[in-house]
Coordinates of C-alpha atoms in Angstrom, one line a residue:
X1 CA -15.8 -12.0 -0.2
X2 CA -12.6 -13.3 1.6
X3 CA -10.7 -16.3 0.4
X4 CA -11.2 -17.7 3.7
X5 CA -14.9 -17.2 3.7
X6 CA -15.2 -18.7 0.1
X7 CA -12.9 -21.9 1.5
X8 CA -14.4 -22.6 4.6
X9 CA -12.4 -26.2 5.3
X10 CA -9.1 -24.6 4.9
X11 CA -6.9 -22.9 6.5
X12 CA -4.5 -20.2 7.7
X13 CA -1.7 -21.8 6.6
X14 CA -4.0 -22.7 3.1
X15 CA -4.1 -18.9 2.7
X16 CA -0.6 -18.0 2.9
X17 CA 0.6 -20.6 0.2
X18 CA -2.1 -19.1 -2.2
X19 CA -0.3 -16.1 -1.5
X20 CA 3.4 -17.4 -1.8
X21 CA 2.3 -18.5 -5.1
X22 CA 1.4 -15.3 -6.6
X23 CA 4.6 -14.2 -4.9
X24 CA 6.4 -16.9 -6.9
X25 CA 4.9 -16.0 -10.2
X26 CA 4.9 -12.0 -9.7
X27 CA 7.4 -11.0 -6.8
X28 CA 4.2 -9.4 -4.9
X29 CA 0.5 -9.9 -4.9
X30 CA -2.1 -7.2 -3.2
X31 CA -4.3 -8.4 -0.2
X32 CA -7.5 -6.3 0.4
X33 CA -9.2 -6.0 3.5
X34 CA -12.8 -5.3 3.3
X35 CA -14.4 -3.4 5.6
X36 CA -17.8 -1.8 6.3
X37 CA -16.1 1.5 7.5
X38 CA -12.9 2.3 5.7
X39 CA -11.2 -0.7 3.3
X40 CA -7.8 -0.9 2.6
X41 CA -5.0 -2.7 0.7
X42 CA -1.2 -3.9 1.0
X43 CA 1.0 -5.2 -0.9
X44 CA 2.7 -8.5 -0.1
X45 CA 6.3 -9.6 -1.0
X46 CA 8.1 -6.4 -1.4
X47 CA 9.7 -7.3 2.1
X48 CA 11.1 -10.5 0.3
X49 CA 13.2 -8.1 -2.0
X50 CA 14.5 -5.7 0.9
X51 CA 11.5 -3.3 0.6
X52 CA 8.7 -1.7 2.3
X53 CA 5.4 -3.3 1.8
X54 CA 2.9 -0.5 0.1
X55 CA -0.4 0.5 1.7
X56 CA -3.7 2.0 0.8
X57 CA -6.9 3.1 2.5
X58 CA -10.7 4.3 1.6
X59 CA -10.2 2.7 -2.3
X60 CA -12.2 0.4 -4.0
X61 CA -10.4 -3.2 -4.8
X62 CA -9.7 -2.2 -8.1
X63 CA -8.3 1.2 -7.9
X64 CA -5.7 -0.3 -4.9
X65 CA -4.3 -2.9 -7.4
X66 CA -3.9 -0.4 -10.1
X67 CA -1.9 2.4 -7.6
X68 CA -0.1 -0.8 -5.6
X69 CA 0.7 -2.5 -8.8
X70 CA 2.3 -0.1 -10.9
X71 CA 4.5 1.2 -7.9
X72 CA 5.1 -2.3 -6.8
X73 CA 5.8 -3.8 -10.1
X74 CA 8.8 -0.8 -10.2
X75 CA 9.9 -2.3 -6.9
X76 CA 10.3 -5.6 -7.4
X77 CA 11.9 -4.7 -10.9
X78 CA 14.7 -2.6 -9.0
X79 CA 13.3 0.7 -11.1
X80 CA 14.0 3.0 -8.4
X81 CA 18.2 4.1 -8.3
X82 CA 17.6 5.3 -4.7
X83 CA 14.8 2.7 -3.6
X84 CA 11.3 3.0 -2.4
X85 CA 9.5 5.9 -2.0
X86 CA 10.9 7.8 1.4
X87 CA 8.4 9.1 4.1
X88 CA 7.1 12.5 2.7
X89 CA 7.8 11.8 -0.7
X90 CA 5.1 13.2 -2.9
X91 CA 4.7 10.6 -6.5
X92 CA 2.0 10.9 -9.4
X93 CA 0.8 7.9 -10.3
X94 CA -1.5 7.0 -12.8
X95 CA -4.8 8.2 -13.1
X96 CA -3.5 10.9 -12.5
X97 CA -3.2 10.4 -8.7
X98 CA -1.0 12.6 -6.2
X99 CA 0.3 10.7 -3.1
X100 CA 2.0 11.2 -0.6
X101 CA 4.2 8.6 1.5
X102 CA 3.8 7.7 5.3
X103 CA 6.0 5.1 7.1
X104 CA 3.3 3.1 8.7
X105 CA 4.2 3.1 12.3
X106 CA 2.3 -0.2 13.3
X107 CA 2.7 -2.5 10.4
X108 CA 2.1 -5.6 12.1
X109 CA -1.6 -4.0 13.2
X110 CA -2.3 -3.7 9.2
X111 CA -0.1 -6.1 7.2
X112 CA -1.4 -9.5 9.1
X113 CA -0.3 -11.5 6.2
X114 CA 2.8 -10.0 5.1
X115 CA 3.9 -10.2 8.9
X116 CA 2.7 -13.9 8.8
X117 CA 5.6 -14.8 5.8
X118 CA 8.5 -12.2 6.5
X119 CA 8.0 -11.9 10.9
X120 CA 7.7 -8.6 12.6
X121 CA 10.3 -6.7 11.2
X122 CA 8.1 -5.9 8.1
X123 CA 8.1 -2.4 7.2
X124 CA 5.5 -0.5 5.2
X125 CA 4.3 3.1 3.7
X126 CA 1.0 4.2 3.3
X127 CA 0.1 6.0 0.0
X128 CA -1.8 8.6 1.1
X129 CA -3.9 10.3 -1.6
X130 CA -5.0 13.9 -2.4
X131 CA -8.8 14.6 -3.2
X132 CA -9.6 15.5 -6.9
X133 CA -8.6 19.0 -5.7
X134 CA -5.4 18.7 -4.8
X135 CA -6.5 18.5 -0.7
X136 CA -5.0 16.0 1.7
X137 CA -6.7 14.2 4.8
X138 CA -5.3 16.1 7.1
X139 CA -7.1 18.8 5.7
X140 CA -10.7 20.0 7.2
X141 CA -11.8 20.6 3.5
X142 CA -10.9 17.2 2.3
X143 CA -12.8 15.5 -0.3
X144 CA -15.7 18.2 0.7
X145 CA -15.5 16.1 4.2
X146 CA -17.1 13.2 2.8
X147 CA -14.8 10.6 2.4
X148 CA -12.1 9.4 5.2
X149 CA -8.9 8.1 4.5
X150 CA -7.2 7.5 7.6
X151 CA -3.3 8.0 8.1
X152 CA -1.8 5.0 10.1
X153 CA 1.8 7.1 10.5
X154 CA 2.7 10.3 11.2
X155 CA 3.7 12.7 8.2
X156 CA 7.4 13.4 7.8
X157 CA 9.1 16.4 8.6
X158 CA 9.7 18.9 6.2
X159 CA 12.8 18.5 4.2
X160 CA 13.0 14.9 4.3
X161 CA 11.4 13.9 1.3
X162 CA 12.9 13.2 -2.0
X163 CA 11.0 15.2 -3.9
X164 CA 8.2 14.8 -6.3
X165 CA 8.3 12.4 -9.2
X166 CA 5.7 10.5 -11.5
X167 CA 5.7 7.2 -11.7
X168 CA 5.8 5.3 -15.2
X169 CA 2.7 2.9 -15.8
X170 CA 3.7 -0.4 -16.3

């Protein structure tokens, strides 16, 4: 259930210092957005540090904070020498789990709360994942055509990536 729901006299403004204090102790925290359709997750407080927020759709809770937090964690810790992930980069993360990245072209649509602390200049890239067998969403055949994941950007061009790395768990 939402914080919101489970705190029924508070309000907005409540929310967003819960939030500002797991920023405070962490440098991020990951907000989930339930949904009956297709669920998703963001990260917020990587804009604090100069960075795009991180986002994730059609996971459960805990696999989003596991592929947000490792990849956010190396964020706010500087880890990367060229930055965050670029648009059409293609990471391992743990798990193992292949994703690719996707600017996010509306953020402010998606990221309600990180736009609520940082304005509407937040940026933010999707993580989109391949099916156990290798298949991405844009693909007829993925995940047997079960499961949607929708893609809130467009992919990037060919040859714009920075290649293919794994990320370390942390």
């Amino acid at each position: 259930m939402c914080w919101m729901c489970d705190h029924p006299g508070s309000t907005v403004d409540d929310y967003l210092e819960v939030i500002r204090g797991k920023i405070r102790n962490r440098g991020w925290t990951v907000q989930y957005v339930e949904d009956d359709r297709v669920p998703y997750a963001y990260t917020v407080g990587l804009a604090g540090h100069g960075l795009p927020e991180l986002l994730i759709t059609g996971v459960s809770p805990r696999r989003a904070l596991g592929l947000l937090g490792g990849l956010a964690d190396s964020a706010a810790r500087a880890a990367w020498d060229v930055g965050a992930p670029k648009p059409g980069a293609r990471l391992t993360l743990p798990g193992p789990t292949l994703v690719e990245v996707v600017e996010v072209e509306f953020p402010d649509v998606h990221m309600n709360a990180a736009v609520a602390l940082y304005g509407g200049g937040v940026r933010g890239r999707q993580l989109v994942w391949a099916d156990r067998r290798g298949r991405w969403p844009w693909s007829a055949s993925f995940n047997n055509g079960r499961a949607t994941q929708p893609v809130l950007g467009a992919r990037a061009a060919p040859g714009r990536a920075d290649g293919r790395r794994r990320v370390p768990q942390t």
